[in-house]
Amino acid sequence: MPNIDQYIEANAARFEEELCEFLRIPSVSADAALRDDMQRAAEWVAEQFRRLKLTPEIIPTSGHPMVYAETPTVAGAPTALVYGHYDVQPSDPLEKWTTPPFEPTRRDGNIVARGATDDKGQLLTHLKSLEAWMNVEGRLPINLKFIIEGEEEVGSHGLEKFLAEHSDRLACDCVVISDGSQFAPGVPAVTYGLRGIAYYELHVIGPNRDLHSGSFGGSVTNPANALAMILGGLIDKDSRVTIPGFYDDVVPLSDRERKEMAALPFDEKEFYEQIGVDGAIGEAGYTALERRWARPTFDVCGIWGGYQGEGAKTVLPSMAAAKFSFRLVPNQDPAKVSAGLKTCLAELCPPGVKTELIDCHGAPGVLVPLDSPYVEAAARAIEHAFGRRPVFTREGGSIPIVTTFHQRLGADALLIGWGQDDDNTHSPNEKFSLADFHRGIKASAKLWEELSKL
Ligand code: BES
Ligand code: ZN
């Protein structure tokens, strides 16, 4: 390994430059106007493999393309599948960025750009560890397959379909994913749980045109009022979701897990201070960490309708709408949530308006066993690069495809995120620590060696 570590150190500056190049491509999967940039980002990833004399494939989907590559066969060695995504979230609100989202900038030891941590920077650590092995040793000690998709942030529909039809191509012993966070600066983590999600858009439609709110207010159901009532009706005063049966399948936290979470160095007061609030409402009886990692929730992600311009306009809007999601925990089924939600909406919708519900995407939560030799290998690799053993954490976010990997490939995921909670994921001024970028590359390179010993 010393030669490989040396290679990684000697090439650190170029790796950063390449990360910047990748980050300059505005690969926002949700934005149909950026289709060409999605293709460009896929090409950029493919080129990384071509330079190492591998033969990547750009696999088209009904949405954005995926990039697949594999290393030359090492007989008798395990096979790891590296998963990552080159798509990023929309960058708005633009005016809140200190520097433009697709002009990566170094600041305070971080690289700031949309996609820096989620997931271009993290994904690149595995491409660069591959490069280090290929250029130093001429080969890897194990078999690696890479599947890098462009639709993670919009539900992974193309990869889902690919796995349903060609799962044999992705056959592996374990899946390696860096698309999450460490526990805290200097406290690396292996993540053993992710929340699931059920995401919707709801339109509340009322009169056939906007109306004068004085002339008509009170006699006509206001769609914006109705929307507020409906959304408000989906949770109770204890922040519990009101959909009938919603909690039936929730795997409860064991006493042991609650103890372990409580033992993590997490300061609630500091957590809220950092976000700039003085506290929060949430499900009664649970700590902030438990609510984030292991309890289901309801959140409105966007809401609109009526006049948004300057000054006051007395108008009764003809429609209002919202985007919202339920974060789910292991064993909850997004399809059941959809069915329950429809029943709820029928009851909550007042006369005079009608609702239209769009079911955007859903994915179940994940729990991966910690007692595997792969987890131990990852812990050793992380210790090598980060100088301390990882703690074991769950995450509140979702990586929809992880469950499908388990179902279709029978392989568990090694979730080894290199980010930090304050990386501003999905938010303005997204960042990724450059030191963690380089440590991530080292940990990844070491992981291939550790896995080869199994
Ligand atoms: N990288 C995140 C998931 C994540 C976030 C893991 C924080 C761990 C900590 C991922 O790219 C993501 O944001 N996923 C979406 C999935 C959704 C669009 C289906 C999410 O969780 O909102
Ligand atoms: Zn991500």
CSV table of C-alpha atoms and ligand atoms in Angstrom, one decimal:
chain,number,residue,atom,x,y,z
A,1,MET,CA,0.0,0.0,0.0
A,2,PRO,CA,2.7,2.6,0.6
A,3,ASN,CA,3.2,3.0,-3.2
A,4,ILE,CA,-0.5,3.5,-3.7
A,5,ASP,CA,-0.8,6.0,-0.8
A,6,GLN,CA,2.2,7.9,-2.3
A,7,TYR,CA,0.5,7.9,-5.7
A,8,ILE,CA,-2.6,9.4,-4.1
A,9,GLU,CA,-0.6,12.1,-2.3
A,10,ALA,CA,1.5,12.9,-5.4
A,11,ASN,CA,-1.6,13.3,-7.6
A,12,ALA,CA,-3.8,15.2,-5.0
A,13,ALA,CA,-3.7,18.5,-6.9
A,14,ARG,CA,-4.7,16.9,-10.2
A,15,PHE,CA,-7.5,14.9,-8.5
A,16,GLU,CA,-8.9,18.2,-7.2
A,17,GLU,CA,-8.7,19.8,-10.7
A,18,GLU,CA,-10.6,16.8,-12.1
A,19,LEU,CA,-13.2,17.1,-9.5
A,20,CYS,CA,-13.7,20.8,-10.4
A,21,GLU,CA,-14.0,19.8,-14.1
A,22,PHE,CA,-16.7,17.2,-13.2
A,23,LEU,CA,-18.5,19.8,-11.0
A,24,ARG,CA,-18.6,22.4,-13.8
A,25,ILE,CA,-21.1,20.2,-15.7
A,26,PRO,CA,-24.6,21.2,-14.6
A,27,SER,CA,-26.0,17.7,-14.5
A,28,VAL,CA,-29.4,18.4,-12.8
A,29,SER,CA,-31.5,15.3,-13.5
A,30,ALA,CA,-34.8,17.1,-12.7
A,31,ASP,CA,-34.2,19.8,-15.3
A,32,ALA,CA,-35.3,18.6,-18.8
A,33,ALA,CA,-33.5,21.6,-20.3
A,34,LEU,CA,-30.1,20.1,-19.2
A,35,ARG,CA,-30.4,16.8,-21.0
A,36,ASP,CA,-27.2,17.5,-23.0
A,37,ASP,CA,-25.3,18.2,-19.8
A,38,MET,CA,-26.5,14.9,-18.4
A,39,GLN,CA,-25.0,13.1,-21.4
A,40,ARG,CA,-21.8,15.2,-21.0
A,41,ALA,CA,-21.5,14.1,-17.4
A,42,ALA,CA,-22.0,10.5,-18.3
A,43,GLU,CA,-19.3,10.9,-21.0
A,44,TRP,CA,-17.0,12.5,-18.5
A,45,VAL,CA,-17.3,9.5,-16.2
A,46,ALA,CA,-16.9,7.0,-19.1
A,47,GLU,CA,-13.7,8.9,-20.1
A,48,GLN,CA,-12.2,8.3,-16.6
A,49,PHE,CA,-12.4,4.5,-17.3
A,50,ARG,CA,-11.2,4.8,-20.9
A,51,ARG,CA,-8.0,6.5,-19.7
A,52,LEU,CA,-7.3,3.4,-17.6
A,53,LYS,CA,-7.8,1.2,-20.7
A,54,LEU,CA,-11.1,-0.1,-19.4
A,55,THR,CA,-14.0,-0.3,-21.8
A,56,PRO,CA,-17.0,1.5,-20.2
A,57,GLU,CA,-20.5,1.3,-21.6
A,58,ILE,CA,-22.9,4.2,-21.6
A,59,ILE,CA,-26.2,2.5,-21.1
A,60,PRO,CA,-29.2,4.5,-22.3
A,61,THR,CA,-32.4,4.5,-20.2
A,62,SER,CA,-35.8,6.1,-20.7
A,63,GLY,CA,-34.4,9.0,-18.7
A,64,HIS,CA,-30.7,9.7,-18.2
A,65,PRO,CA,-27.8,7.3,-19.2
A,66,MET,CA,-25.9,5.1,-16.8
A,67,VAL,CA,-22.2,4.3,-17.0
A,68,TYR,CA,-21.0,0.8,-16.5
A,69,ALA,CA,-17.4,-0.5,-16.3
A,70,GLU,CA,-15.6,-3.5,-14.9
A,71,THR,CA,-12.0,-4.4,-14.1
A,72,PRO,CA,-10.2,-7.4,-15.6
A,73,THR,CA,-11.1,-10.6,-13.8
A,74,VAL,CA,-9.1,-11.7,-10.8
A,75,ALA,CA,-10.1,-15.4,-10.4
A,76,GLY,CA,-11.1,-16.4,-6.9
A,77,ALA,CA,-11.2,-12.9,-5.6
A,78,PRO,CA,-14.5,-11.2,-4.4
A,79,THR,CA,-16.4,-8.8,-6.6
A,80,ALA,CA,-17.5,-5.4,-5.3
A,81,LEU,CA,-20.0,-3.3,-7.1
A,82,VAL,CA,-19.4,0.4,-6.8
A,83,TYR,CA,-22.5,2.5,-7.1
A,84,GLY,CA,-22.7,6.3,-7.4
A,85,HIS,CA,-24.6,9.0,-9.1
A,86,TYR,CA,-23.5,11.8,-11.4
A,87,ASP,CA,-26.8,13.7,-11.3
A,88,VAL,CA,-27.3,16.5,-8.8
A,89,GLN,CA,-30.2,18.4,-7.3
A,90,PRO,CA,-31.4,21.7,-8.8
A,91,SER,CA,-29.3,24.6,-7.6
A,92,ASP,CA,-32.0,27.1,-6.7
A,93,PRO,CA,-32.4,29.5,-4.9
A,94,LEU,CA,-29.5,30.8,-6.9
A,95,GLU,CA,-29.2,34.1,-5.1
A,96,LYS,CA,-28.3,32.3,-1.9
A,97,TRP,CA,-25.0,31.0,-3.4
A,98,THR,CA,-21.9,33.0,-2.5
A,99,THR,CA,-20.3,31.7,-5.7
A,100,PRO,CA,-22.2,30.2,-8.7
A,101,PRO,CA,-23.2,26.6,-8.2
A,102,PHE,CA,-21.4,25.3,-11.2
A,103,GLU,CA,-18.2,27.3,-10.8
A,104,PRO,CA,-16.4,25.2,-8.1
A,105,THR,CA,-14.5,27.4,-5.7
A,106,ARG,CA,-12.1,26.5,-2.9
A,107,ARG,CA,-13.1,27.9,0.5
A,108,ASP,CA,-11.9,27.1,4.0
A,109,GLY,CA,-10.5,23.7,2.9
A,110,ASN,CA,-13.7,22.8,1.1
A,111,ILE,CA,-14.7,22.7,-2.5
A,112,VAL,CA,-18.0,24.6,-2.9
A,113,ALA,CA,-20.3,23.6,-5.8
A,114,ARG,CA,-23.6,21.8,-6.5
A,115,GLY,CA,-22.8,18.1,-6.3
A,116,ALA,CA,-19.5,18.6,-4.4
A,117,THR,CA,-20.5,16.1,-1.7
A,118,ASP,CA,-23.7,14.6,-3.3
A,119,ASP,CA,-22.3,12.7,-5.0
A,120,LYS,CA,-19.6,13.8,-7.5
A,121,GLY,CA,-16.8,14.3,-4.9
A,122,GLN,CA,-17.6,11.1,-3.1
A,123,LEU,CA,-18.1,9.1,-6.2
A,124,LEU,CA,-14.8,10.3,-7.6
A,125,THR,CA,-12.9,8.9,-4.6
A,126,HIS,CA,-13.6,5.4,-6.0
A,127,LEU,CA,-12.6,6.3,-9.5
A,128,LYS,CA,-9.3,7.8,-8.2
A,129,SER,CA,-8.5,4.7,-6.0
A,130,LEU,CA,-9.1,2.6,-9.1
A,131,GLU,CA,-6.7,4.9,-11.0
A,132,ALA,CA,-4.1,4.6,-8.2
A,133,TRP,CA,-4.2,0.8,-8.3
A,134,MET,CA,-4.2,0.5,-12.1
A,135,ASN,CA,-1.3,3.0,-12.5
A,136,VAL,CA,0.8,1.7,-9.6
A,137,GLU,CA,0.1,-2.1,-9.7
A,138,GLY,CA,-1.3,-2.4,-13.2
A,139,ARG,CA,-4.2,-4.3,-11.7
A,140,LEU,CA,-6.7,-4.5,-8.8
A,141,PRO,CA,-6.5,-7.2,-6.1
A,142,ILE,CA,-10.3,-7.9,-6.5
A,143,ASN,CA,-13.0,-7.6,-9.2
A,144,LEU,CA,-14.7,-4.3,-9.4
A,145,LYS,CA,-17.8,-3.4,-11.3
A,146,PHE,CA,-19.0,0.2,-11.5
A,147,ILE,CA,-22.5,1.4,-12.0
A,148,ILE,CA,-22.8,5.2,-12.1
A,149,GLU,CA,-26.3,6.5,-12.7
A,150,GLY,CA,-27.9,9.8,-13.6
A,151,GLU,CA,-31.3,9.5,-11.9
A,152,GLU,CA,-30.7,9.0,-8.2
A,153,GLU,CA,-32.1,12.3,-7.3
A,154,VAL,CA,-35.3,11.6,-9.3
A,155,GLY,CA,-36.0,8.1,-8.2
A,156,SER,CA,-33.5,5.7,-10.1
A,157,HIS,CA,-36.2,4.5,-12.5
A,158,GLY,CA,-33.7,3.5,-15.3
A,159,LEU,CA,-31.5,1.5,-13.0
A,160,GLU,CA,-34.5,-0.2,-11.4
A,161,LYS,CA,-35.5,-1.4,-14.8
A,162,PHE,CA,-32.0,-2.5,-15.7
A,163,LEU,CA,-31.8,-4.5,-12.5
A,164,ALA,CA,-35.1,-6.2,-13.2
A,165,GLU,CA,-33.9,-7.3,-16.7
A,166,HIS,CA,-30.1,-7.7,-16.4
A,167,SER,CA,-29.3,-8.3,-12.7
A,168,ASP,CA,-26.8,-11.0,-13.7
A,169,ARG,CA,-24.5,-8.3,-15.1
A,170,LEU,CA,-24.2,-6.6,-11.7
A,171,ALA,CA,-23.7,-9.8,-9.8
A,172,CYS,CA,-21.4,-9.1,-6.8
A,173,ASP,CA,-20.5,-10.0,-3.3
A,174,CYS,CA,-21.1,-6.5,-1.9
A,175,VAL,CA,-22.1,-3.0,-3.0
A,176,VAL,CA,-19.9,-0.1,-2.1
A,177,ILE,CA,-21.5,3.3,-1.8
A,178,SER,CA,-20.1,6.6,-0.7
A,179,ASP,CA,-23.1,9.0,-0.8
A,180,GLY,CA,-23.6,10.0,2.7
A,181,SER,CA,-21.9,11.5,5.8
A,182,GLN,CA,-19.5,10.8,8.5
A,183,PHE,CA,-20.8,11.2,11.9
A,184,ALA,CA,-18.9,14.4,12.6
A,185,PRO,CA,-15.6,16.0,11.5
A,186,GLY,CA,-12.9,13.5,12.5
A,187,VAL,CA,-15.5,10.8,13.3
A,188,PRO,CA,-15.9,8.6,10.3
A,189,ALA,CA,-18.8,6.2,10.1
A,190,VAL,CA,-20.2,3.1,8.5
A,191,THR,CA,-23.9,3.6,8.0
A,192,TYR,CA,-26.2,0.6,8.6
A,193,GLY,CA,-29.6,2.2,8.0
A,194,LEU,CA,-31.2,4.6,5.6
A,195,ARG,CA,-34.7,5.9,5.6
A,196,GLY,CA,-37.1,5.2,2.7
A,197,ILE,CA,-39.3,7.8,1.0
A,198,ALA,CA,-42.7,8.3,-0.6
A,199,TYR,CA,-42.8,11.6,-2.5
A,200,TYR,CA,-45.9,13.3,-4.0
A,201,GLU,CA,-47.2,16.4,-5.7
A,202,LEU,CA,-50.7,17.5,-4.8
A,203,HIS,CA,-52.8,19.9,-6.8
A,204,VAL,CA,-55.9,21.5,-5.3
A,205,ILE,CA,-58.2,22.9,-7.9
A,206,GLY,CA,-61.0,25.2,-7.3
A,207,PRO,CA,-62.9,27.8,-9.4
A,208,ASN,CA,-62.3,28.1,-13.1
A,209,ARG,CA,-60.3,31.4,-12.7
A,210,ASP,CA,-58.7,33.6,-10.1
A,211,LEU,CA,-61.4,35.6,-8.3
A,212,HIS,CA,-61.5,38.9,-6.3
A,213,SER,CA,-61.0,37.7,-2.8
A,214,GLY,CA,-63.4,40.4,-1.5
A,215,SER,CA,-66.3,39.7,-3.9
A,216,PHE,CA,-66.0,36.0,-3.7
A,217,GLY,CA,-64.1,35.2,-0.4
A,218,GLY,CA,-66.3,33.2,2.0
A,219,SER,CA,-68.6,32.0,-0.7
A,220,VAL,CA,-66.0,30.0,-2.6
A,221,THR,CA,-63.6,27.3,-1.2
A,222,ASN,CA,-60.2,28.8,-1.5
A,223,PRO,CA,-57.8,26.2,-2.9
A,224,ALA,CA,-54.9,27.6,-1.0
A,225,ASN,CA,-56.8,27.5,2.3
A,226,ALA,CA,-57.9,23.9,1.4
A,227,LEU,CA,-54.4,22.9,0.7
A,228,ALA,CA,-53.2,24.2,4.0
A,229,MET,CA,-56.1,22.3,5.8
A,230,ILE,CA,-55.2,19.1,3.9
A,231,LEU,CA,-51.5,19.3,4.6
A,232,GLY,CA,-52.2,20.3,8.2
A,233,GLY,CA,-54.5,17.3,8.5
A,234,LEU,CA,-51.8,14.8,7.5
A,235,ILE,CA,-50.0,15.2,10.9
A,236,ASP,CA,-51.4,15.7,14.4
A,237,LYS,CA,-50.2,18.0,17.1
A,238,ASP,CA,-47.6,15.4,18.2
A,239,SER,CA,-46.1,15.4,14.7
A,240,ARG,CA,-47.5,11.9,14.1
A,241,VAL,CA,-48.7,11.1,10.6
A,242,THR,CA,-52.5,10.6,10.6
A,243,ILE,CA,-52.7,8.1,7.7
A,244,PRO,CA,-54.5,5.1,9.1
A,245,GLY,CA,-52.1,2.2,9.6
A,246,PHE,CA,-49.1,4.3,8.9
A,247,TYR,CA,-47.1,3.1,11.9
A,248,ASP,CA,-48.2,-0.6,11.7
A,249,ASP,CA,-45.1,-1.9,9.9
A,250,VAL,CA,-42.5,0.4,11.5
A,251,VAL,CA,-39.6,-1.5,13.0
A,252,PRO,CA,-39.3,0.0,16.5
A,253,LEU,CA,-36.0,1.0,17.9
A,254,SER,CA,-34.6,-1.5,20.3
A,255,ASP,CA,-33.4,-0.5,23.7
A,256,ARG,CA,-29.9,-1.4,22.7
A,257,GLU,CA,-30.0,0.7,19.6
A,258,ARG,CA,-31.4,3.7,21.5
A,259,LYS,CA,-28.5,3.3,24.1
A,260,GLU,CA,-25.9,3.1,21.3
A,261,MET,CA,-27.4,6.2,19.6
A,262,ALA,CA,-27.5,8.1,22.9
A,263,ALA,CA,-23.8,7.2,23.4
A,264,LEU,CA,-22.7,8.9,20.2
A,265,PRO,CA,-21.1,12.4,20.7
A,266,PHE,CA,-24.2,14.3,19.6
A,267,ASP,CA,-25.1,17.6,21.2
A,268,GLU,CA,-28.7,18.6,20.4
A,269,LYS,CA,-28.2,22.2,21.4
A,270,GLU,CA,-25.2,22.6,19.1
A,271,PHE,CA,-27.1,20.8,16.3
A,272,TYR,CA,-30.0,23.3,16.5
A,273,GLU,CA,-27.7,26.3,16.9
A,274,GLN,CA,-25.8,25.4,13.8
A,275,ILE,CA,-29.0,25.3,11.8
A,276,GLY,CA,-30.0,28.7,13.3
A,277,VAL,CA,-33.1,27.6,15.3
A,278,ASP,CA,-33.7,27.4,19.0
A,279,GLY,CA,-35.4,24.1,19.0
A,280,ALA,CA,-38.0,22.1,17.1
A,281,ILE,CA,-41.3,20.2,17.3
A,282,GLY,CA,-41.2,16.5,16.4
A,283,GLU,CA,-42.5,13.2,17.3
A,284,ALA,CA,-42.9,13.0,21.1
A,285,GLY,CA,-40.7,10.6,23.0
A,286,TYR,CA,-37.8,10.5,20.6
A,287,THR,CA,-34.4,12.4,20.6
A,288,ALA,CA,-33.5,14.5,17.5
A,289,LEU,CA,-31.1,11.8,16.3
A,290,GLU,CA,-33.8,9.1,16.7
A,291,ARG,CA,-36.3,11.2,14.8
A,292,ARG,CA,-33.8,11.8,12.0
A,293,TRP,CA,-32.5,8.3,11.6
A,294,ALA,CA,-35.2,5.9,12.7
A,295,ARG,CA,-38.6,7.5,12.8
A,296,PRO,CA,-40.9,8.3,9.8
A,297,THR,CA,-41.8,11.9,9.1
A,298,PHE,CA,-43.9,14.1,6.9
A,299,ASP,CA,-42.4,17.2,5.3
A,300,VAL,CA,-43.7,19.7,2.8
A,301,CYS,CA,-40.9,20.4,0.3
A,302,GLY,CA,-42.5,23.1,-1.8
A,303,ILE,CA,-45.8,24.9,-1.7
A,304,TRP,CA,-47.3,27.5,-4.1
A,305,GLY,CA,-50.5,29.1,-5.4
A,306,GLY,CA,-51.9,32.6,-5.5
A,307,TYR,CA,-50.0,35.9,-5.8
A,308,GLN,CA,-46.2,35.7,-5.1
A,309,GLY,CA,-45.2,39.1,-6.5
A,310,GLU,CA,-44.4,42.4,-4.8
A,311,GLY,CA,-46.9,44.0,-2.5
A,312,ALA,CA,-50.4,42.8,-1.8
A,313,LYS,CA,-52.9,41.5,-4.3
A,314,THR,CA,-56.4,40.5,-3.1
A,315,VAL,CA,-56.9,37.4,-5.0
A,316,LEU,CA,-58.6,34.1,-4.4
A,317,PRO,CA,-56.4,31.7,-6.4
A,318,SER,CA,-58.0,29.1,-8.7
A,319,MET,CA,-55.5,26.5,-7.6
A,320,ALA,CA,-52.8,25.7,-5.1
A,321,ALA,CA,-50.2,22.9,-4.9
A,322,ALA,CA,-47.5,21.3,-2.9
A,323,LYS,CA,-44.8,18.8,-3.1
A,324,PHE,CA,-44.3,16.7,0.0
A,325,SER,CA,-42.8,13.5,1.2
A,326,PHE,CA,-43.0,11.0,3.9
A,327,ARG,CA,-39.6,9.6,5.1
A,328,LEU,CA,-40.1,6.0,5.8
A,329,VAL,CA,-38.3,3.5,8.0
A,330,PRO,CA,-37.5,-0.1,7.5
A,331,ASN,CA,-40.5,-2.3,6.8
A,332,GLN,CA,-42.8,0.5,5.8
A,333,ASP,CA,-44.1,0.0,2.2
A,334,PRO,CA,-44.4,3.1,0.0
A,335,ALA,CA,-47.2,1.6,-1.9
A,336,LYS,CA,-49.2,1.1,1.3
A,337,VAL,CA,-48.5,4.7,2.2
A,338,SER,CA,-49.9,5.8,-1.2
A,339,ALA,CA,-53.0,3.9,-0.7
A,340,GLY,CA,-53.5,5.3,2.8
A,341,LEU,CA,-52.8,8.8,1.6
A,342,LYS,CA,-55.5,8.6,-1.1
A,343,THR,CA,-58.1,7.5,1.5
A,344,CYS,CA,-56.9,10.4,3.8
A,345,LEU,CA,-57.1,12.9,1.0
A,346,ALA,CA,-60.7,11.9,0.1
A,347,GLU,CA,-61.6,12.6,3.7
A,348,LEU,CA,-59.6,15.8,4.1
A,349,CYS,CA,-60.6,17.5,0.9
A,350,PRO,CA,-63.4,20.0,1.5
A,351,PRO,CA,-66.3,20.6,-0.9
A,352,GLY,CA,-65.8,23.1,-3.7
A,353,VAL,CA,-62.3,21.9,-4.7
A,354,LYS,CA,-60.9,18.7,-6.1
A,355,THR,CA,-57.5,17.2,-5.6
A,356,GLU,CA,-55.1,15.6,-8.1
A,357,LEU,CA,-52.3,13.5,-6.6
A,358,ILE,CA,-49.1,12.7,-8.5
A,359,ASP,CA,-47.1,9.8,-7.0
A,360,CYS,CA,-43.5,10.8,-7.9
A,361,HIS,CA,-41.4,8.1,-6.4
A,362,GLY,CA,-41.0,5.8,-3.5
A,363,ALA,CA,-38.4,3.6,-1.9
A,364,PRO,CA,-38.3,1.5,1.3
A,365,GLY,CA,-35.9,2.1,4.1
A,366,VAL,CA,-32.8,-0.1,4.6
A,367,LEU,CA,-31.0,-1.8,7.5
A,368,VAL,CA,-27.8,-3.7,6.7
A,369,PRO,CA,-26.3,-6.2,9.0
A,370,LEU,CA,-23.1,-5.1,10.8
A,371,ASP,CA,-21.7,-8.5,11.5
A,372,SER,CA,-20.3,-9.2,8.0
A,373,PRO,CA,-16.6,-9.5,7.1
A,374,TYR,CA,-17.2,-6.7,4.6
A,375,VAL,CA,-18.1,-4.3,7.3
A,376,GLU,CA,-15.0,-5.2,9.2
A,377,ALA,CA,-12.9,-4.8,6.0
A,378,ALA,CA,-14.4,-1.3,5.5
A,379,ALA,CA,-13.7,-0.4,9.2
A,380,ARG,CA,-10.0,-1.3,8.7
A,381,ALA,CA,-9.8,0.7,5.5
A,382,ILE,CA,-11.4,3.7,7.1
A,383,GLU,CA,-9.1,3.5,10.1
A,384,HIS,CA,-6.1,3.4,7.7
A,385,ALA,CA,-7.1,6.6,6.0
A,386,PHE,CA,-8.9,8.6,8.7
A,387,GLY,CA,-6.8,7.5,11.7
A,388,ARG,CA,-9.7,6.2,13.8
A,389,ARG,CA,-12.2,3.4,13.7
A,390,PRO,CA,-15.6,4.3,12.4
A,391,VAL,CA,-18.7,4.6,14.5
A,392,PHE,CA,-21.9,2.9,13.3
A,393,THR,CA,-24.7,5.2,12.3
A,394,ARG,CA,-28.0,5.4,10.5
A,395,GLU,CA,-28.9,8.2,8.1
A,396,GLY,CA,-32.2,10.1,7.5
A,397,GLY,CA,-31.7,10.4,3.7
A,398,SER,CA,-32.5,7.7,1.1
A,399,ILE,CA,-30.6,5.9,-1.6
A,400,PRO,CA,-33.5,4.2,-3.3
A,401,ILE,CA,-31.6,1.6,-5.2
A,402,VAL,CA,-30.0,0.0,-2.1
A,403,THR,CA,-33.0,-2.1,-1.4
A,404,THR,CA,-33.2,-3.2,-5.0
A,405,PHE,CA,-29.5,-4.3,-4.9
A,406,HIS,CA,-30.4,-6.4,-2.0
A,407,GLN,CA,-33.4,-8.0,-3.6
A,408,ARG,CA,-32.0,-8.5,-7.0
A,409,LEU,CA,-28.3,-9.2,-6.3
A,410,GLY,CA,-28.6,-10.6,-2.8
A,411,ALA,CA,-25.8,-8.2,-1.9
A,412,ASP,CA,-25.6,-5.9,1.1
A,413,ALA,CA,-24.4,-2.3,0.8
A,414,LEU,CA,-21.3,-1.0,2.5
A,415,LEU,CA,-22.4,2.6,3.1
A,416,ILE,CA,-19.2,4.6,3.7
A,417,GLY,CA,-20.0,8.3,3.3
A,418,TRP,CA,-17.2,10.8,3.3
A,419,GLY,CA,-19.4,13.9,3.7
A,420,GLN,CA,-20.4,16.0,6.7
A,421,ASP,CA,-23.9,16.9,8.0
A,422,ASP,CA,-23.2,20.5,7.4
A,423,ASP,CA,-22.3,20.0,3.7
A,424,ASN,CA,-25.4,21.9,2.6
A,425,THR,CA,-26.6,18.9,0.6
A,426,HIS,CA,-29.6,19.9,-1.7
A,427,SER,CA,-29.1,23.5,-0.4
A,428,PRO,CA,-27.1,26.6,-1.5
A,429,ASN,CA,-23.3,26.5,-1.0
A,430,GLU,CA,-23.0,22.8,-1.1
A,431,LYS,CA,-19.5,21.8,-0.1
A,432,PHE,CA,-17.1,18.9,0.4
A,433,SER,CA,-14.0,18.9,2.5
A,434,LEU,CA,-10.9,18.4,0.3
A,435,ALA,CA,-9.1,16.6,3.2
A,436,ASP,CA,-12.0,14.1,3.3
A,437,PHE,CA,-11.9,13.8,-0.5
A,438,HIS,CA,-8.2,12.7,-0.3
A,439,ARG,CA,-8.8,10.5,2.8
A,440,GLY,CA,-11.8,9.0,1.0
A,441,ILE,CA,-9.5,8.0,-1.9
A,442,LYS,CA,-7.1,6.4,0.5
A,443,ALA,CA,-9.8,4.5,2.3
A,444,SER,CA,-11.2,3.3,-0.9
A,445,ALA,CA,-7.8,2.1,-2.2
A,446,LYS,CA,-7.3,0.3,1.1
A,447,LEU,CA,-10.7,-1.2,0.9
A,448,TRP,CA,-9.9,-3.1,-2.3
A,449,GLU,CA,-6.9,-4.6,-0.5
A,450,GLU,CA,-8.9,-5.5,2.6
A,451,LEU,CA,-11.6,-7.1,0.5
A,452,SER,CA,-9.0,-9.2,-1.3
A,453,LYS,CA,-8.0,-10.8,1.9
A,454,LEU,CA,-11.5,-12.2,2.5
B,1,BES,N1,-26.9,11.4,-0.9
B,1,BES,C1,-28.3,11.4,-0.7
B,1,BES,C2,-28.8,10.5,0.4
B,1,BES,C3,-28.3,10.8,1.7
B,1,BES,C4,-28.4,12.0,2.3
B,1,BES,C5,-27.7,9.8,2.4
B,1,BES,C6,-27.9,12.3,3.5
B,1,BES,C7,-27.2,10.1,3.6
B,1,BES,C8,-27.3,11.3,4.2
B,1,BES,C9,-29.0,11.1,-2.0
B,1,BES,O1,-28.4,11.6,-3.1
B,1,BES,C10,-30.3,11.7,-1.9
B,1,BES,O2,-30.5,12.9,-1.6
B,1,BES,N2,-31.4,11.0,-2.1
B,1,BES,C11,-32.7,11.4,-2.2
B,1,BES,C12,-33.5,10.3,-2.8
B,1,BES,C13,-34.8,10.7,-3.3
B,1,BES,C14,-34.7,11.8,-4.3
B,1,BES,C15,-35.5,9.6,-3.9
B,1,BES,C16,-33.2,11.9,-0.8
B,1,BES,O3,-32.9,11.2,0.2
B,1,BES,O4,-33.9,12.9,-0.8
B,2,ZN,ZN,-26.7,11.5,-3.3
